[in-house]
Amino acid sequence: MENLIALLVAAPLLGAAVLLCGGRRLDRVGHWLGTLLSAASFVIGLALFTDMLGKGAEERSLHQHLFSWIPVEGFKADVAFQLDQLSMTFVLLISGVGTLIHLYSIGYMEHDERRRRFFGYLNLFLAAMLLLVLADNYLLLYVGWEGVGLASYLLIGFWQHKPSAATAAKKAFLVNRVGDMGLSIAIMLMFTTFGTFAFGPVLEATGETSEGKLTAIGLMLLLAACGKSAQVPLQSWLGDAMEGPTPVSALIHAATMVTAGVYLIVRSGAIFNGAPDAQLAVTVVGAVTLLFGAIVGCAKDDIKKALAGSTMSQIGYMILAAGLGPIGYVFAIMHLVTHGFFKAGLFLGAGSVMHGMNDEVDMRKYGGLRKYMPVTFVTFGLGYLAIIGFPGLSGFFSKDKIIEAAFAKGGTEGWILGSVALLGAAITAYYMTRVMLLTFFGEKRWQPDAQGELPHPHESPKSMTIPMILLAVGSVFAGGFFSIGDRFMHWLEPVTHHDHGDSPLSAATVTGATMVVLVIGVSLAWVQYGRRPVPVVAPRGSLLTRAARRDLLQDDFNHVVLVRGGEHLTRSLVYVDHTLVDGVVNGTAASVGGLSGRLRKLQNGYARSYAVSMFGGAAVLIVATLLMRAV
Amino acid sequence: MSATAVHNLWTMAAADPIDKIDAPNIEYGQLAPTLIVIGAAVIGVLVEAFVPRKSRYYAQLFVSVVALTAAFAAVVALASSGYGTTKARIAAMGAIAVDGPALFLQGTILLAGLVAIFTFAERRLDPVAHGNRIDSFVAQAGAVPGSEGEQAATKAGFTTTEVFPLALFAIGGMLVFPSANDLLTLFIALEVFSLPLYLLCALARRKRLMSQEAAVKYFLLGAFASAFTLFGIALIYGYAGSVTYGTVAKVVDGTLTTVDPALAGTMGNDALLLIGSAMIVMGLLFKVGAVPFHMWTPDVYQGAPTPVTGFMAAATKVAAFGALLRLLYVVLPGLRWDWRPVMFGVAVITMLGGAIVAITQTDIKRLLAYSSIAHAGFILAGVIATTEDGVSSVLFYLGAYSFVTIGAFAVVTLVRDAGGEATHLSKWAGLGRRSPLVAAVFAVFLLAFAGIPLTSGFSGKFAVFKAAAEGGAGSLVVVGVISSAIAAFFYIRVIVLMFFSEPKADGPTVAVPSPLTMTAIGVGVAVTLVLGVAPQYFLDLAGQAGVFVR
């Protein structure tokens, strides 16, 4: 069976190669080819999954070694895969949700003349993401990590004719660079510390390594995770990334790629377990981001940006859980999977609404859509109930467990983290109810578009609604399915290990508290947006609202501190560069160029002078050989 | 003469047979690759004589492809039955070595030759003229350029299908060259593959004067270099009393003192040995294009028909480096401390010279010519290692390099304007905007030349530099890396030119080739990427083939 692992990556990679190199001939079938190969990956994943279920918990980890890339003494860059329970979970999520979103895109991108290229990029993304989660060493993981970064860049900027999309793509790429730098430094540190990149040896050797080194590696890994998963302080790119086509937002910037940071931290659990300071940093980042994202989500009128704030916040929950150590790893991944379902569903729903509303994204110009788009309404509604943690739906199980685990951390720390998580749950209920009310309820606030036409909202085609329905099913049942009998915990335990911790509060108390804050959040939103008519133009709002609309001044902060500071730094560097470095470099280049020009003249085209050169050369060769003997 | 006398003459001869000459014992099986190719070349000549003009092209293409494939199969069969390793031996009365390096290089030459034959046979790049498809070769080589005879030949649709047997003869000589085990065989092989190449260089369909000039220059300088080689061989014979590699080696390291009593006066005279070996080495350095014996390269590469340039650049280099390796490792290991410093110097000026002069080139074929000079320098770094790893790294480098080269020259044939190929660099500006695929493929080849990781160029360069460093030539590696940096400049400059400049209004068009050239380019790209991403299998293969039979 292990020989099938490479096929998981190979199928979408083949798709990307064929679609991107195939040319216009493939325009008519390209989207189906892309979808088919994505589905093939999913089917292979399922086959491997069934096989895995048939084995004992300890024998489930499979390895496939493809080849070594230039082994030099001590340095081994293997292209090898590892498929264990953790990777398997990701494989099914990525290829499953990926396939549904391919299917959705067939309808969504129907009128785009570059649809084939779009599917090529999607396939490229799938291949890179699967490589990321299947790699058996950090170096190969890095290849996948950069690969998803590339795919994300290409897809955010897919409508490159819009300057905003091109800028957003560039921004995402640059911010991610900072995180990638962290990952590369972490890998270098690992190599100097452990002498290898492979997960097995590195994670086993953590016991004998000093805490200082582990903390350094852990913090660098955290930096990497912050970049890819849009966590404070590298969160600023995610909101702008919504410039990409909506299926991209659903797949890459909600369900899969942005969770790579969580995967990295959970995969490197042994490193963080040995470095409590790094772990604390992880929980702080998670806690700050979950509030940050939630507050931003409350103030946005653009439906996709509101959802992007929510994504940031939900990943904050996962990072928080991952920072808790063995108490939280399982729940981080469980929330990741359920979130994959409902957030992808919500984004597809948002895409469907935009599809029907002439690509309008301002929720203040929606209203009363539930009658016009019943399927979208129901599936979006189920996703909404799941994310706020309505009892019995997916989010209820997974988020509740994270809040419990935060309290179970113990001590003051536990109380603070738990309370933040609870507060986050209240805000989640508030902003999601706001989105729901603004979009589907209340009066019609539709505005004519640029051509002066009022939108005619209508239900989307089947290729779009079917994926939404399937994802809604996942949003409703996944959490319950995972939690009954602690199924998911037993499944992942051999990889991540699990520790119950000792909670100062009983599970029932936590659940009760969650329900209370849920009701508070929903009612607040209803008071504000359900009971009163909603103005089409946003009111000025309080200071906090205005700040939240500007993403809590993240860009202003970056501009003042990083851009200005950076400009000063670069200006002084440029000075040194111009005077010192350039002098040397240009001098060298000029002298090499000059030398080249002079040597070139020797090549005068006359056979006689060539022969003289040969003769001289031969003479020198002979004399030199004789001299060597004489010396 | 009476009948009795005649009878006596017969019977006496029979009674007293001349026992001095033994029938040579030829191992046909082990020489099969060479014999197949030479045989096919002879058949090609017969095809020219007897097959009607219309079907010659197809007959020649068929014969060539079948012969090269069969010869390659023979090489694989020999290698898999152990002739590359345990059963390595010297065949044909001591004239030919059948061992790992020989088989590896023969395999490389045959595959490179096959791919090159595809580019020779390309007939779709130019528009159909007078109802005939035309290729890169002149209609009638004997017709004076620009004369009425030439026009008549073109109108009649003549083609020079002789290029196929000529190429086969050249390949046959190249197969012998790296496996030659005595100096005379070496010299004959040198001439056998050089003469057809001189002719092929003169056969360009367009820019014929330039092509003929290139051929004459190549011929004159080649003859000059051959003279040195031959003189060197004579001196070595004077020194050792033998031309067989093994015997010379024994005389060099002193285990053998007398071979031929007639030469007692000169045997063991070190001046003969040193001067003689330097002259032979010079002849080989001329063929690989090392500085200062490189000056023919740019002119000939530019003037020759581009498919021939690709073939020459790849296969000649493989054959000549094979012969150089065998000479230095089998015949002259005892002289290592004498030739190493000299070759060190040659490698340094070759790497730097090639890279530096390439910077100011404005013609893509000349640029690639200087690039091939720089690469000869890199390969010399592996030669200097004088270890088994050195041999296998050179073998690997040659394999990787030859496919990139043929692929790159094949791309050059595609970019055309009214005057044929548009080789001036300014014409390539903005090619990436017009023909992204062709430009991307060419970019892949350039990156491989520059030695960027994940291309075969990186694996190869890494292997030779590693071998050189381990062989104690660390400072050579430093020079190698510096010249790689200089070389990267002009490779990347072409990429920048293709992708980041505005295309010109009267820019060239990119011809859509037949599957033949597409195969050549496709094989080039595939080999480049496979050897870059997963080189281990081939490194192991070259590693197993790194031992010379003595």
PDB file of C-alpha atoms in Angstrom, chain B residues 366-547:
ATOM      1  CA  ARG B 366      28.888  32.079 -30.195  1.00  0.00           C
ATOM      2  CA  LEU B 367      27.615  32.535 -26.674  1.00  0.00           C
ATOM      3  CA  LEU B 368      26.932  28.821 -26.433  1.00  0.00           C
ATOM      4  CA  ALA B 369      30.360  28.130 -27.924  1.00  0.00           C
ATOM      5  CA  TYR B 370      32.089  30.094 -25.174  1.00  0.00           C
ATOM      6  CA  SER B 371      29.828  28.451 -22.670  1.00  0.00           C
ATOM      7  CA  SER B 372      31.021  25.068 -23.966  1.00  0.00           C
ATOM      8  CA  ILE B 373      34.616  26.233 -23.458  1.00  0.00           C
ATOM      9  CA  ALA B 374      33.861  27.148 -19.852  1.00  0.00           C
ATOM     10  CA  HIS B 375      32.221  23.742 -19.397  1.00  0.00           C
ATOM     11  CA  ALA B 376      35.302  22.036 -20.775  1.00  0.00           C
ATOM     12  CA  GLY B 377      37.148  23.769 -17.959  1.00  0.00           C
ATOM     13  CA  PHE B 378      34.683  22.467 -15.363  1.00  0.00           C
ATOM     14  CA  ILE B 379      35.081  18.935 -16.693  1.00  0.00           C
ATOM     15  CA  LEU B 380      38.854  19.284 -16.586  1.00  0.00           C
ATOM     16  CA  ALA B 381      38.479  19.983 -12.866  1.00  0.00           C
ATOM     17  CA  GLY B 382      37.033  16.475 -12.501  1.00  0.00           C
ATOM     18  CA  VAL B 383      39.814  15.021 -14.656  1.00  0.00           C
ATOM     19  CA  ILE B 384      42.420  16.499 -12.353  1.00  0.00           C
ATOM     20  CA  ALA B 385      40.992  14.720  -9.318  1.00  0.00           C
ATOM     21  CA  THR B 386      42.918  11.549 -10.371  1.00  0.00           C
ATOM     22  CA  THR B 387      40.530   9.427  -8.332  1.00  0.00           C
ATOM     23  CA  GLU B 388      37.879   6.926  -9.264  1.00  0.00           C
ATOM     24  CA  ASP B 389      35.296   9.509  -8.209  1.00  0.00           C
ATOM     25  CA  GLY B 390      36.921  11.918 -10.592  1.00  0.00           C
ATOM     26  CA  VAL B 391      36.330   9.534 -13.486  1.00  0.00           C
ATOM     27  CA  SER B 392      32.732   8.854 -12.603  1.00  0.00           C
ATOM     28  CA  SER B 393      31.967  12.528 -12.018  1.00  0.00           C
ATOM     29  CA  VAL B 394      33.324  13.347 -15.468  1.00  0.00           C
ATOM     30  CA  LEU B 395      31.248  10.551 -16.983  1.00  0.00           C
ATOM     31  CA  PHE B 396      28.135  11.899 -15.294  1.00  0.00           C
ATOM     32  CA  TYR B 397      28.883  15.479 -16.308  1.00  0.00           C
ATOM     33  CA  LEU B 398      29.378  14.484 -19.939  1.00  0.00           C
ATOM     34  CA  GLY B 399      26.090  12.582 -19.997  1.00  0.00           C
ATOM     35  CA  ALA B 400      24.199  15.475 -18.433  1.00  0.00           C
ATOM     36  CA  TYR B 401      25.878  18.138 -20.539  1.00  0.00           C
ATOM     37  CA  SER B 402      25.430  16.524 -23.932  1.00  0.00           C
ATOM     38  CA  PHE B 403      21.639  16.406 -23.743  1.00  0.00           C
ATOM     39  CA  VAL B 404      21.347  19.975 -22.537  1.00  0.00           C
ATOM     40  CA  THR B 405      23.606  21.077 -25.399  1.00  0.00           C
ATOM     41  CA  ILE B 406      21.731  19.290 -28.157  1.00  0.00           C
ATOM     42  CA  GLY B 407      18.448  20.545 -26.724  1.00  0.00           C
ATOM     43  CA  ALA B 408      19.698  24.127 -26.543  1.00  0.00           C
ATOM     44  CA  PHE B 409      20.948  24.138 -30.132  1.00  0.00           C
ATOM     45  CA  ALA B 410      17.695  22.533 -31.243  1.00  0.00           C
ATOM     46  CA  VAL B 411      15.837  25.478 -29.707  1.00  0.00           C
ATOM     47  CA  VAL B 412      18.165  27.831 -31.578  1.00  0.00           C
ATOM     48  CA  THR B 413      16.988  26.280 -34.860  1.00  0.00           C
ATOM     49  CA  LEU B 414      13.403  27.213 -34.054  1.00  0.00           C
ATOM     50  CA  VAL B 415      13.836  30.964 -33.726  1.00  0.00           C
ATOM     51  CA  ARG B 416      13.856  32.237 -37.281  1.00  0.00           C
ATOM     52  CA  ASP B 417      13.381  35.257 -39.448  1.00  0.00           C
ATOM     53  CA  ALA B 418      13.572  35.838 -43.171  1.00  0.00           C
ATOM     54  CA  GLY B 419      17.305  35.059 -43.272  1.00  0.00           C
ATOM     55  CA  GLY B 420      17.000  31.686 -41.554  1.00  0.00           C
ATOM     56  CA  GLU B 421      17.884  31.333 -37.914  1.00  0.00           C
ATOM     57  CA  ALA B 422      17.853  34.589 -35.998  1.00  0.00           C
ATOM     58  CA  THR B 423      20.923  34.097 -33.878  1.00  0.00           C
ATOM     59  CA  HIS B 424      21.664  37.695 -32.923  1.00  0.00           C
ATOM     60  CA  LEU B 425      20.811  38.140 -29.278  1.00  0.00           C
ATOM     61  CA  SER B 426      18.886  41.359 -29.859  1.00  0.00           C
ATOM     62  CA  LYS B 427      16.394  39.351 -31.900  1.00  0.00           C
ATOM     63  CA  TRP B 428      15.643  37.196 -28.867  1.00  0.00           C
ATOM     64  CA  ALA B 429      14.333  40.147 -26.863  1.00  0.00           C
ATOM     65  CA  GLY B 430      10.853  39.517 -25.585  1.00  0.00           C
ATOM     66  CA  LEU B 431      10.727  35.976 -26.891  1.00  0.00           C
ATOM     67  CA  GLY B 432       9.107  34.946 -23.607  1.00  0.00           C
ATOM     68  CA  ARG B 433       6.098  37.129 -24.366  1.00  0.00           C
ATOM     69  CA  ARG B 434       5.561  35.720 -27.822  1.00  0.00           C
ATOM     70  CA  SER B 435       6.403  32.070 -27.343  1.00  0.00           C
ATOM     71  CA  PRO B 436       6.389  31.395 -23.632  1.00  0.00           C
ATOM     72  CA  LEU B 437       6.866  27.655 -24.017  1.00  0.00           C
ATOM     73  CA  VAL B 438       9.945  27.845 -26.242  1.00  0.00           C
ATOM     74  CA  ALA B 439      11.451  30.568 -24.092  1.00  0.00           C
ATOM     75  CA  ALA B 440      10.716  28.588 -20.925  1.00  0.00           C
ATOM     76  CA  VAL B 441      12.379  25.496 -22.362  1.00  0.00           C
ATOM     77  CA  PHE B 442      15.412  27.512 -23.370  1.00  0.00           C
ATOM     78  CA  ALA B 443      15.459  29.042 -19.904  1.00  0.00           C
ATOM     79  CA  VAL B 444      15.554  25.545 -18.425  1.00  0.00           C
ATOM     80  CA  PHE B 445      18.595  24.728 -20.574  1.00  0.00           C
ATOM     81  CA  LEU B 446      20.299  27.991 -19.623  1.00  0.00           C
ATOM     82  CA  LEU B 447      19.682  27.335 -15.941  1.00  0.00           C
ATOM     83  CA  ALA B 448      21.182  23.883 -16.413  1.00  0.00           C
ATOM     84  CA  PHE B 449      24.239  25.422 -18.085  1.00  0.00           C
ATOM     85  CA  ALA B 450      24.504  27.834 -15.180  1.00  0.00           C
ATOM     86  CA  GLY B 451      24.281  24.946 -12.731  1.00  0.00           C
ATOM     87  CA  ILE B 452      21.175  25.998 -10.812  1.00  0.00           C
ATOM     88  CA  PRO B 453      19.909  23.294  -8.401  1.00  0.00           C
ATOM     89  CA  LEU B 454      17.209  20.901  -9.610  1.00  0.00           C
ATOM     90  CA  THR B 455      18.774  20.848 -13.058  1.00  0.00           C
ATOM     91  CA  SER B 456      21.312  18.332 -14.318  1.00  0.00           C
ATOM     92  CA  GLY B 457      23.910  21.107 -14.522  1.00  0.00           C
ATOM     93  CA  PHE B 458      23.930  21.440 -10.762  1.00  0.00           C
ATOM     94  CA  SER B 459      24.288  17.708 -10.128  1.00  0.00           C
ATOM     95  CA  GLY B 460      27.104  17.463 -12.648  1.00  0.00           C
ATOM     96  CA  LYS B 461      28.981  20.506 -11.434  1.00  0.00           C
ATOM     97  CA  PHE B 462      28.517  19.372  -7.870  1.00  0.00           C
ATOM     98  CA  ALA B 463      29.937  15.940  -8.707  1.00  0.00           C
ATOM     99  CA  VAL B 464      33.067  17.226 -10.471  1.00  0.00           C
ATOM    100  CA  PHE B 465      33.792  19.922  -7.911  1.00  0.00           C
ATOM    101  CA  LYS B 466      33.328  17.435  -5.096  1.00  0.00           C
ATOM    102  CA  ALA B 467      35.702  14.997  -6.775  1.00  0.00           C
ATOM    103  CA  ALA B 468      38.224  17.760  -7.423  1.00  0.00           C
ATOM    104  CA  ALA B 469      38.083  18.971  -3.818  1.00  0.00           C
ATOM    105  CA  GLU B 470      38.511  15.454  -2.471  1.00  0.00           C
ATOM    106  CA  GLY B 471      41.321  14.872  -4.942  1.00  0.00           C
ATOM    107  CA  GLY B 472      43.222  17.755  -3.392  1.00  0.00           C
ATOM    108  CA  ALA B 473      42.415  20.479  -5.903  1.00  0.00           C
ATOM    109  CA  GLY B 474      40.434  22.717  -3.578  1.00  0.00           C
ATOM    110  CA  SER B 475      41.759  25.920  -5.069  1.00  0.00           C
ATOM    111  CA  LEU B 476      40.566  24.769  -8.475  1.00  0.00           C
ATOM    112  CA  VAL B 477      37.069  24.460  -7.043  1.00  0.00           C
ATOM    113  CA  VAL B 478      37.259  28.058  -5.840  1.00  0.00           C
ATOM    114  CA  VAL B 479      38.174  29.214  -9.337  1.00  0.00           C
ATOM    115  CA  GLY B 480      35.404  26.968 -10.687  1.00  0.00           C
ATOM    116  CA  VAL B 481      32.792  28.560  -8.461  1.00  0.00           C
ATOM    117  CA  ILE B 482      33.970  32.057  -9.379  1.00  0.00           C
ATOM    118  CA  SER B 483      33.751  31.295 -13.083  1.00  0.00           C
ATOM    119  CA  SER B 484      30.338  29.711 -12.537  1.00  0.00           C
ATOM    120  CA  ALA B 485      29.247  33.006 -11.030  1.00  0.00           C
ATOM    121  CA  ILE B 486      30.600  34.923 -14.021  1.00  0.00           C
ATOM    122  CA  ALA B 487      28.943  32.427 -16.362  1.00  0.00           C
ATOM    123  CA  ALA B 488      25.636  32.682 -14.525  1.00  0.00           C
ATOM    124  CA  PHE B 489      25.617  36.369 -15.447  1.00  0.00           C
ATOM    125  CA  PHE B 490      25.413  35.811 -19.177  1.00  0.00           C
ATOM    126  CA  TYR B 491      23.037  32.870 -18.964  1.00  0.00           C
ATOM    127  CA  ILE B 492      20.646  34.807 -16.770  1.00  0.00           C
ATOM    128  CA  ARG B 493      21.069  37.832 -19.012  1.00  0.00           C
ATOM    129  CA  VAL B 494      19.561  35.841 -21.889  1.00  0.00           C
ATOM    130  CA  ILE B 495      16.658  34.813 -19.663  1.00  0.00           C
ATOM    131  CA  VAL B 496      16.120  38.427 -18.644  1.00  0.00           C
ATOM    132  CA  LEU B 497      16.285  39.431 -22.291  1.00  0.00           C
ATOM    133  CA  MET B 498      13.691  36.837 -23.260  1.00  0.00           C
ATOM    134  CA  PHE B 499      11.222  37.520 -20.482  1.00  0.00           C
ATOM    135  CA  PHE B 500      11.681  41.101 -19.360  1.00  0.00           C
ATOM    136  CA  SER B 501      12.276  43.047 -22.559  1.00  0.00           C
ATOM    137  CA  GLU B 502       9.647  44.355 -24.891  1.00  0.00           C
ATOM    138  CA  PRO B 503       9.441  42.254 -28.049  1.00  0.00           C
ATOM    139  CA  LYS B 504      10.573  44.095 -31.168  1.00  0.00           C
ATOM    140  CA  ALA B 505       8.165  44.781 -33.958  1.00  0.00           C
ATOM    141  CA  ASP B 506      10.252  42.995 -36.604  1.00  0.00           C
ATOM    142  CA  GLY B 507      11.230  40.195 -34.246  1.00  0.00           C
ATOM    143  CA  PRO B 508      11.711  36.620 -35.332  1.00  0.00           C
ATOM    144  CA  THR B 509       8.999  34.017 -35.515  1.00  0.00           C
ATOM    145  CA  VAL B 510       9.159  30.687 -33.796  1.00  0.00           C
ATOM    146  CA  ALA B 511       8.772  27.781 -36.186  1.00  0.00           C
ATOM    147  CA  VAL B 512       6.636  24.845 -35.172  1.00  0.00           C
ATOM    148  CA  PRO B 513       8.888  21.828 -35.614  1.00  0.00           C
ATOM    149  CA  SER B 514       8.042  18.270 -36.533  1.00  0.00           C
ATOM    150  CA  PRO B 515       7.970  15.584 -33.838  1.00  0.00           C
ATOM    151  CA  LEU B 516      11.669  14.940 -34.590  1.00  0.00           C
ATOM    152  CA  THR B 517      12.973  18.186 -33.155  1.00  0.00           C
ATOM    153  CA  MET B 518      10.284  18.119 -30.506  1.00  0.00           C
ATOM    154  CA  THR B 519      11.667  14.756 -29.390  1.00  0.00           C
ATOM    155  CA  ALA B 520      15.190  16.133 -29.269  1.00  0.00           C
ATOM    156  CA  ILE B 521      14.087  19.095 -27.165  1.00  0.00           C
ATOM    157  CA  GLY B 522      11.781  16.977 -25.042  1.00  0.00           C
ATOM    158  CA  VAL B 523      14.527  14.459 -24.297  1.00  0.00           C
ATOM    159  CA  GLY B 524      16.817  17.346 -23.394  1.00  0.00           C
ATOM    160  CA  VAL B 525      14.313  18.803 -20.935  1.00  0.00           C
ATOM    161  CA  ALA B 526      13.469  15.408 -19.457  1.00  0.00           C
ATOM    162  CA  VAL B 527      17.105  14.441 -18.928  1.00  0.00           C
ATOM    163  CA  THR B 528      17.854  17.879 -17.484  1.00  0.00           C
ATOM    164  CA  LEU B 529      15.084  17.625 -14.934  1.00  0.00           C
ATOM    165  CA  VAL B 530      15.492  13.949 -14.062  1.00  0.00           C
ATOM    166  CA  LEU B 531      19.228  14.269 -13.546  1.00  0.00           C
ATOM    167  CA  GLY B 532      18.586  17.388 -11.519  1.00  0.00           C
ATOM    168  CA  VAL B 533      15.818  16.107  -9.279  1.00  0.00           C
ATOM    169  CA  ALA B 534      16.779  12.452  -8.876  1.00  0.00           C
ATOM    170  CA  PRO B 535      20.383  12.060 -10.006  1.00  0.00           C
ATOM    171  CA  GLN B 536      21.280   9.297  -7.603  1.00  0.00           C
ATOM    172  CA  TYR B 537      20.617   6.351  -9.885  1.00  0.00           C
ATOM    173  CA  PHE B 538      22.736   7.814 -12.657  1.00  0.00           C
ATOM    174  CA  LEU B 539      25.471   8.893 -10.263  1.00  0.00           C
ATOM    175  CA  ASP B 540      25.592   5.285  -9.061  1.00  0.00           C
ATOM    176  CA  LEU B 541      25.692   4.053 -12.649  1.00  0.00           C
ATOM    177  CA  ALA B 542      28.603   6.371 -13.431  1.00  0.00           C
ATOM    178  CA  GLY B 543      30.182   5.355 -10.132  1.00  0.00           C
ATOM    179  CA  GLN B 544      30.136   1.703 -11.149  1.00  0.00           C
ATOM    180  CA  ALA B 545      31.627   2.588 -14.504  1.00  0.00           C
ATOM    181  CA  GLY B 546      34.580   4.476 -13.072  1.00  0.00           C
ATOM    182  CA  VAL B 547      37.309   1.843 -13.380  1.00  0.00           C
TER     183      VAL B 547
END
